[in-house]
CSV table of C-alpha atoms in Angstrom, one decimal:
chain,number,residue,atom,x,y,z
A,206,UNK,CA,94.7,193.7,38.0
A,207,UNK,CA,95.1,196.3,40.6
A,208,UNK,CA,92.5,195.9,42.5
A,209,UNK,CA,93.4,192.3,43.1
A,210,UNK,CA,97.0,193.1,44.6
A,211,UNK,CA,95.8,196.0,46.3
A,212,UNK,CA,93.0,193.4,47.9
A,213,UNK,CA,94.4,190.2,49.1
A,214,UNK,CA,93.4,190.6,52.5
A,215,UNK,CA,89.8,188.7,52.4
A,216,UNK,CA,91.4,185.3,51.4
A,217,UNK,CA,94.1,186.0,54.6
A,218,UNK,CA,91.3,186.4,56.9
A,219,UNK,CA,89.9,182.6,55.8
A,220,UNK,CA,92.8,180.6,55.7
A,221,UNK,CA,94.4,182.3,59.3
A,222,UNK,CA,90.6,181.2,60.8
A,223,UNK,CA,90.9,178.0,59.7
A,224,UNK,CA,93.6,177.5,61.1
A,225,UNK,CA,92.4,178.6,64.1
A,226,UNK,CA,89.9,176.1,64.1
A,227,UNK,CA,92.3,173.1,63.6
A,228,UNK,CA,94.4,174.6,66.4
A,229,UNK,CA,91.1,174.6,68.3
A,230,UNK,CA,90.0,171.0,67.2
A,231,UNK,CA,93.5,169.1,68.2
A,232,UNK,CA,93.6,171.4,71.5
A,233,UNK,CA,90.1,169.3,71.9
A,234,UNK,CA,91.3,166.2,70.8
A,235,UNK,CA,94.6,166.7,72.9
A,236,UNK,CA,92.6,167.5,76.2
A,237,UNK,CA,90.1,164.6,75.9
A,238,UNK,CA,92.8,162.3,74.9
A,239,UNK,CA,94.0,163.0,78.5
A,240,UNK,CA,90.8,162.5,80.4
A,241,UNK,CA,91.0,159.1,83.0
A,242,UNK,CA,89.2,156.6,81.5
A,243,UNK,CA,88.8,157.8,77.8
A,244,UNK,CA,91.2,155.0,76.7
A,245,UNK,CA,89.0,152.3,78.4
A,246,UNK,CA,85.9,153.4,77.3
A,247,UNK,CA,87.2,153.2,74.1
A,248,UNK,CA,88.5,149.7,73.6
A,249,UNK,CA,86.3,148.5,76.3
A,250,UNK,CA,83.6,146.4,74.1
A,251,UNK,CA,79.8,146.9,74.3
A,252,UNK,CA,78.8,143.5,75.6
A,253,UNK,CA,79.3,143.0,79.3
A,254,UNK,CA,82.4,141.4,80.5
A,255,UNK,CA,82.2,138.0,81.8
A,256,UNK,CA,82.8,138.0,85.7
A,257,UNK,CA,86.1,136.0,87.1
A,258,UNK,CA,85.4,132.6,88.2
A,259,UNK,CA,85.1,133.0,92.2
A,260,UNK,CA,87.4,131.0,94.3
A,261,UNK,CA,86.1,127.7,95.8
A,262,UNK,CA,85.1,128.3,99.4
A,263,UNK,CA,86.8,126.7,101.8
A,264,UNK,CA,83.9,126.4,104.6
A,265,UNK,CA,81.5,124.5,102.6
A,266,UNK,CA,80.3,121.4,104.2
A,267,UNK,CA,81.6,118.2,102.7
A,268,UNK,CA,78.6,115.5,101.8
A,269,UNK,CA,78.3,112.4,103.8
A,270,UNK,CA,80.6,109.7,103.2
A,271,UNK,CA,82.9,112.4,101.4
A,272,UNK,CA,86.1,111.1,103.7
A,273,UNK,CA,85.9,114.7,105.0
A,274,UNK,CA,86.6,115.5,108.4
A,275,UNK,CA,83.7,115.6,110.6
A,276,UNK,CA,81.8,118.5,112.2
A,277,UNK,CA,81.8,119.0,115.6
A,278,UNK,CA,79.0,117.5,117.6
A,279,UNK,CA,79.1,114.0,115.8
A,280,UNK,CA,75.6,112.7,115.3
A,281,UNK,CA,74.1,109.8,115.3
A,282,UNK,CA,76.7,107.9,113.5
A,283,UNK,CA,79.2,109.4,115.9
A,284,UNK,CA,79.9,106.3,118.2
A,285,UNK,CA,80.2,104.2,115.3
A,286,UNK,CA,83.3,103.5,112.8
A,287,UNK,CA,86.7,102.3,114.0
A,288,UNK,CA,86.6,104.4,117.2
A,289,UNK,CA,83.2,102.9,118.6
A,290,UNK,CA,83.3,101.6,122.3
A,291,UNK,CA,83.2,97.9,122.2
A,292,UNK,CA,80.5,96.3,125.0
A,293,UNK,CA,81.3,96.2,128.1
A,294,UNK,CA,81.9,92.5,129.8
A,295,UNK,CA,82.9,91.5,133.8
A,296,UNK,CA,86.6,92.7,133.2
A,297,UNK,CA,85.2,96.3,132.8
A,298,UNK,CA,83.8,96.2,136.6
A,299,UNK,CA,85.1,96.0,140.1
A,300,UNK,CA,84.0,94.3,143.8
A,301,UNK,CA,84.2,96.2,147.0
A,302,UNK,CA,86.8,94.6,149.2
A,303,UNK,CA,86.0,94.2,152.6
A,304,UNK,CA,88.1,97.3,153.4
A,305,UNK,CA,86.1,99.8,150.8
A,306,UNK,CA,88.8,99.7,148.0
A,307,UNK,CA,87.9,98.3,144.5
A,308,UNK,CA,88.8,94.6,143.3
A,309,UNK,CA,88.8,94.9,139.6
A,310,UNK,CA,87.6,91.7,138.0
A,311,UNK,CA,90.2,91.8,135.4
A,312,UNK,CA,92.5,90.8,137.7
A,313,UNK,CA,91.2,87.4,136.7
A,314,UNK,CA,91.3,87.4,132.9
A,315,UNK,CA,91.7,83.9,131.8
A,316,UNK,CA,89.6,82.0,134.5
A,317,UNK,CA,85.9,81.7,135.0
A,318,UNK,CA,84.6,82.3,138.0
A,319,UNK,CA,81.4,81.4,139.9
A,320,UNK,CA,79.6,84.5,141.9
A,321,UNK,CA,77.3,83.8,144.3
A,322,UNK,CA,75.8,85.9,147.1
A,323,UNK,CA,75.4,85.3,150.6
A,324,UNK,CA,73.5,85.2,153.6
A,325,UNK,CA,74.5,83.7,157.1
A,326,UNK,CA,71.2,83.7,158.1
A,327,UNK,CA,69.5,81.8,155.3
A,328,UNK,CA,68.8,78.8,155.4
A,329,UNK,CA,70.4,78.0,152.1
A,330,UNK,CA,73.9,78.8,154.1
A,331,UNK,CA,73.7,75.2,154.5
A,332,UNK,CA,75.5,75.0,151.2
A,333,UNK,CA,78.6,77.0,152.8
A,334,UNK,CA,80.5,73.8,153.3
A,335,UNK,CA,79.9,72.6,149.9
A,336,UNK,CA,80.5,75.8,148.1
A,337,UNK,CA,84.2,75.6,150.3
A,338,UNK,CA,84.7,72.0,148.6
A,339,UNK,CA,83.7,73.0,145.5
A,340,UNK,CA,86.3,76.0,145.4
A,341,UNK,CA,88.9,73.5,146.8
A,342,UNK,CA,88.3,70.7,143.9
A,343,UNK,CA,88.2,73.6,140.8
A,344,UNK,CA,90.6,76.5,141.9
A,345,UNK,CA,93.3,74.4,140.2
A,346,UNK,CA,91.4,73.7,136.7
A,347,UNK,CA,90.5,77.9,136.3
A,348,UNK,CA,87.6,78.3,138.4
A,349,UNK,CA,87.4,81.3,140.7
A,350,UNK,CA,84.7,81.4,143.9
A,351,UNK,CA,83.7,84.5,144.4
A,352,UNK,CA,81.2,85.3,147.5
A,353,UNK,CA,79.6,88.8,148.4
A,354,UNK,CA,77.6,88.9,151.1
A,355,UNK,CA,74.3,91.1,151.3
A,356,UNK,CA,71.9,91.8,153.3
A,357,UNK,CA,68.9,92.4,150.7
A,358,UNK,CA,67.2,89.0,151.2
A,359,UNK,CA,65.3,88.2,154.3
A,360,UNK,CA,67.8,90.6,156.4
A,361,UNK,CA,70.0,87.3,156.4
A,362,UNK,CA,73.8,89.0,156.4
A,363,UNK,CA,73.4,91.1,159.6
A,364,UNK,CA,76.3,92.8,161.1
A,365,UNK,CA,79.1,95.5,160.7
A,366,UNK,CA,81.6,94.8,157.6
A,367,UNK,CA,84.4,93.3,160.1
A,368,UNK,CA,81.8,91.0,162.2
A,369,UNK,CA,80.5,89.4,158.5
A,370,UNK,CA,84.7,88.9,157.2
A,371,UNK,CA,85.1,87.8,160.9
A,372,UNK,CA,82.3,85.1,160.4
A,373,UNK,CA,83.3,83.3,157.3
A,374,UNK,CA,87.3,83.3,158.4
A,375,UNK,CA,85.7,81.2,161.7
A,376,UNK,CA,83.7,79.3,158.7
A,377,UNK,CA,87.3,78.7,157.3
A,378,UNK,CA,86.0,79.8,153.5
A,379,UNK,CA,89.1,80.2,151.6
A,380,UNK,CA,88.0,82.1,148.7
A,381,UNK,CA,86.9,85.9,148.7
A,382,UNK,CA,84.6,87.4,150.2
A,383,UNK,CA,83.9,90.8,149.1
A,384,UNK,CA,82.5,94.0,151.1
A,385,UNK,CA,78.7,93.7,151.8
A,386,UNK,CA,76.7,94.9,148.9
A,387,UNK,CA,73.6,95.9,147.5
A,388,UNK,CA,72.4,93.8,144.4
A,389,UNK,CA,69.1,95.4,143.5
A,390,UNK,CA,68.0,98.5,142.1
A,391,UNK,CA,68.7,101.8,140.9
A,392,UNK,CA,71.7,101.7,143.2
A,393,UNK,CA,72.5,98.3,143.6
A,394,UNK,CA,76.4,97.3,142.9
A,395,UNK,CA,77.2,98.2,139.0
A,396,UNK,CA,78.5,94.7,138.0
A,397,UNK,CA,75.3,92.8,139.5
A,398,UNK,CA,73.1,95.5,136.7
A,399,UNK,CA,75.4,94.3,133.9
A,400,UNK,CA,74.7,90.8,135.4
A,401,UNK,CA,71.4,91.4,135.2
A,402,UNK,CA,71.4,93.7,132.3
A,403,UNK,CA,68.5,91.0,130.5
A,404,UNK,CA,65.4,91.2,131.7
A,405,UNK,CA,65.2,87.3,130.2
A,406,UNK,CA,66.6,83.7,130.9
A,407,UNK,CA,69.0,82.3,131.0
A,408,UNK,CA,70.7,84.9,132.8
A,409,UNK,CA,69.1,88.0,133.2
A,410,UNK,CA,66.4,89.5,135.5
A,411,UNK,CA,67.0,90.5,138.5
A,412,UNK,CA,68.3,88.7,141.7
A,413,UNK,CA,65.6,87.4,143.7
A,414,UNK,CA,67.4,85.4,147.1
A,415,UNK,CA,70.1,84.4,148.4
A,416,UNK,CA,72.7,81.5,146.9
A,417,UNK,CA,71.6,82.7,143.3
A,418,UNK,CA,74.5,82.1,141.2
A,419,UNK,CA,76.4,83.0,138.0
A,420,UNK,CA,79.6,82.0,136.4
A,421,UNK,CA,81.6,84.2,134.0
A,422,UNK,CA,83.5,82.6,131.0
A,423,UNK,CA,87.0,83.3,130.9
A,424,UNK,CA,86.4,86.3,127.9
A,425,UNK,CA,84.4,87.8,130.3
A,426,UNK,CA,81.3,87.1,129.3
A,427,UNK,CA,78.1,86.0,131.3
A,428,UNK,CA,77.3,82.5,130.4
A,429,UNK,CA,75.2,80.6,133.5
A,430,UNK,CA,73.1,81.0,136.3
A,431,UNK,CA,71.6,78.6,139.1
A,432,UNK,CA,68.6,79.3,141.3
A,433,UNK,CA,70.0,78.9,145.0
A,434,UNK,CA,68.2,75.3,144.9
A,435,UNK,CA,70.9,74.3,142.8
A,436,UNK,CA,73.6,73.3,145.9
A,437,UNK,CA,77.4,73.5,144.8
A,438,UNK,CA,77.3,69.7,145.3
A,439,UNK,CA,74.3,68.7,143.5
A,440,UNK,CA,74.5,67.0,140.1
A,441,UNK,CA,73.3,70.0,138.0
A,442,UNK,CA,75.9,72.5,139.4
A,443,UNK,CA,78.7,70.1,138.8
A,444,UNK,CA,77.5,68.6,135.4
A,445,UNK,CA,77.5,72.9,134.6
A,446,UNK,CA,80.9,73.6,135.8
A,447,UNK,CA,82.5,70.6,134.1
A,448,UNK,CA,81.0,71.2,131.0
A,449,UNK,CA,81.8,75.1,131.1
A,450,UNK,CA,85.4,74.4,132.1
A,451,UNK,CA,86.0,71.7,128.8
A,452,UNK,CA,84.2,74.2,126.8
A,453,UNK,CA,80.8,71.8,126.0
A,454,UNK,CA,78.3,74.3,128.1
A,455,UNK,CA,75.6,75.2,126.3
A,456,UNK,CA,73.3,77.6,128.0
A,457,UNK,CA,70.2,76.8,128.9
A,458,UNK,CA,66.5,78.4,127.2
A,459,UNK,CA,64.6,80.7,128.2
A,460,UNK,CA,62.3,79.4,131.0
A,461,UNK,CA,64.8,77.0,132.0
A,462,UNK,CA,65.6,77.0,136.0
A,463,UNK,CA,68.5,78.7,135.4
A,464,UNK,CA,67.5,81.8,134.4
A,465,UNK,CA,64.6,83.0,137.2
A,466,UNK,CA,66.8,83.0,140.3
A,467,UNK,CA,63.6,82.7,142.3
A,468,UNK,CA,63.6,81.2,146.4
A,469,UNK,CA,61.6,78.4,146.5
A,470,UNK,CA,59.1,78.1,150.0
A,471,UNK,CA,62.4,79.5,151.7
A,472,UNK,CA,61.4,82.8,153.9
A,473,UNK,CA,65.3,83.1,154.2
């Protein structure tokens, strides 16, 4: 019995080093607790984390036909749709007045008009006289006479600008007569290539002589042309003229007169 009060220190020594230890363990616990990051990679779970839907980019190209915008530089379908260029007809062209400045043919929207190109010296200027009548009879029923001279075809307009205007005031033509021109070619007046724009009858291909004539319906649009043996007097150009002003004109096929514009045994 005395030894065991005079030796209680042993069980002291135990229980003051275990408690120690549990000091030491929640010290641990206390200090990792702590630690950045300990929280997440505890509750984070072990599978990996599905990644955030990314937002819809707004550079992507639209399809074709989406009703997007479209990118720059068009492409082939660029001249079509709403905005397309409609063809060009007379009204979009203009004549050289005697003076150099432009005669837009629009200023005769609503009338047809007869072209026909001239030469003094030809010997198809016998029809001068006739094409004067003719302008006199139709000027009042919508017809416009139109005459540019050139000097293309058997050098038969010679003279300065001023001498030709000069000549067919003293020839007492009363319609106009436009600055000389050239109505062939790369370089030839731009209204005479749309004119010409066909390289088939009834009114395309190019102009071959003197007197050749075309008449313009009153939309514009190219609907006739005579050889130059066709005389403003004679029955075909009058039947044509009278047809094409009630609206009964129907033009003529392919191989017909009117479309080659050729000189017959003429050399002017």
């Amino acid at each position: 019995m005395s030894n065991l009060i005079k030796n209680p220190k042993p069980q002291k020594t135990v229980l003051t080093k275990k408690i120690k230890a549990g000091y030491a363990l929640l010290l641990t616990l206390l200090v990792v607790s702590a630690t950045p990051g300990f929280a997440q990679a505890k509750t984070t779970p072990d599978t990996p984390a599905t990644p955030a839907p990314q937002a819809a980019r707004t550079d992507q190209a639209k399809p074709s036909g989406s009703g997007g915008g479209r990118r720059h530089g068009g492409g082939a379908d660029a001249a079509e749709g709403p905005n397309a260029k409609p063809e060009k007809n007379a009204y979009d062209y203009s004549l050289p007045s005697a003076d150099g400045k432009d005669i837009p043919l629009s200023n005769y929207k609503g009338k047809y008009i007869l072209i026909v190109n001239l030469g003094r010296k030809s010997s198809y200027n016998d029809q001068l006289p006739a094409l004067i009548k003719l302008n006199d009879t139709y000027k009042d029923k919508g017809l416009v006479v139109i005459g540019i001279p050139s000097n293309e075809f058997g050098a038969a307009e010679p003279g300065t600008g001023p001498e030709i205007q000069k000549a067919y005031a003293d020839a007492k033509v009363d319609f106009l007569i436009t600055g000389v021109s050239k109505l062939t070619g790369d370089d030839a007046l731009p209204f005479y290539l749309y004119l010409t724009k066909s390289k088939s009858a009834p009114t395309g291909g190019p102009v071959a002589w003197n007197y050749t004539k075309f008449i313009v319906d009153k939309k514009g649009n190219v609907i006739a042309r005579l050889d130059p043996d066709a005389a403003p007097d004679s029955p075909e150009m009058l039947s044509t003229i009278d047809q094409v002003l009630d609206g009964t004109y129907k033009p003529k096929k392919e191989g017909g007169k009117a479309g080659m514009g050729a000189a017959s045994s003429d050399s002017n």
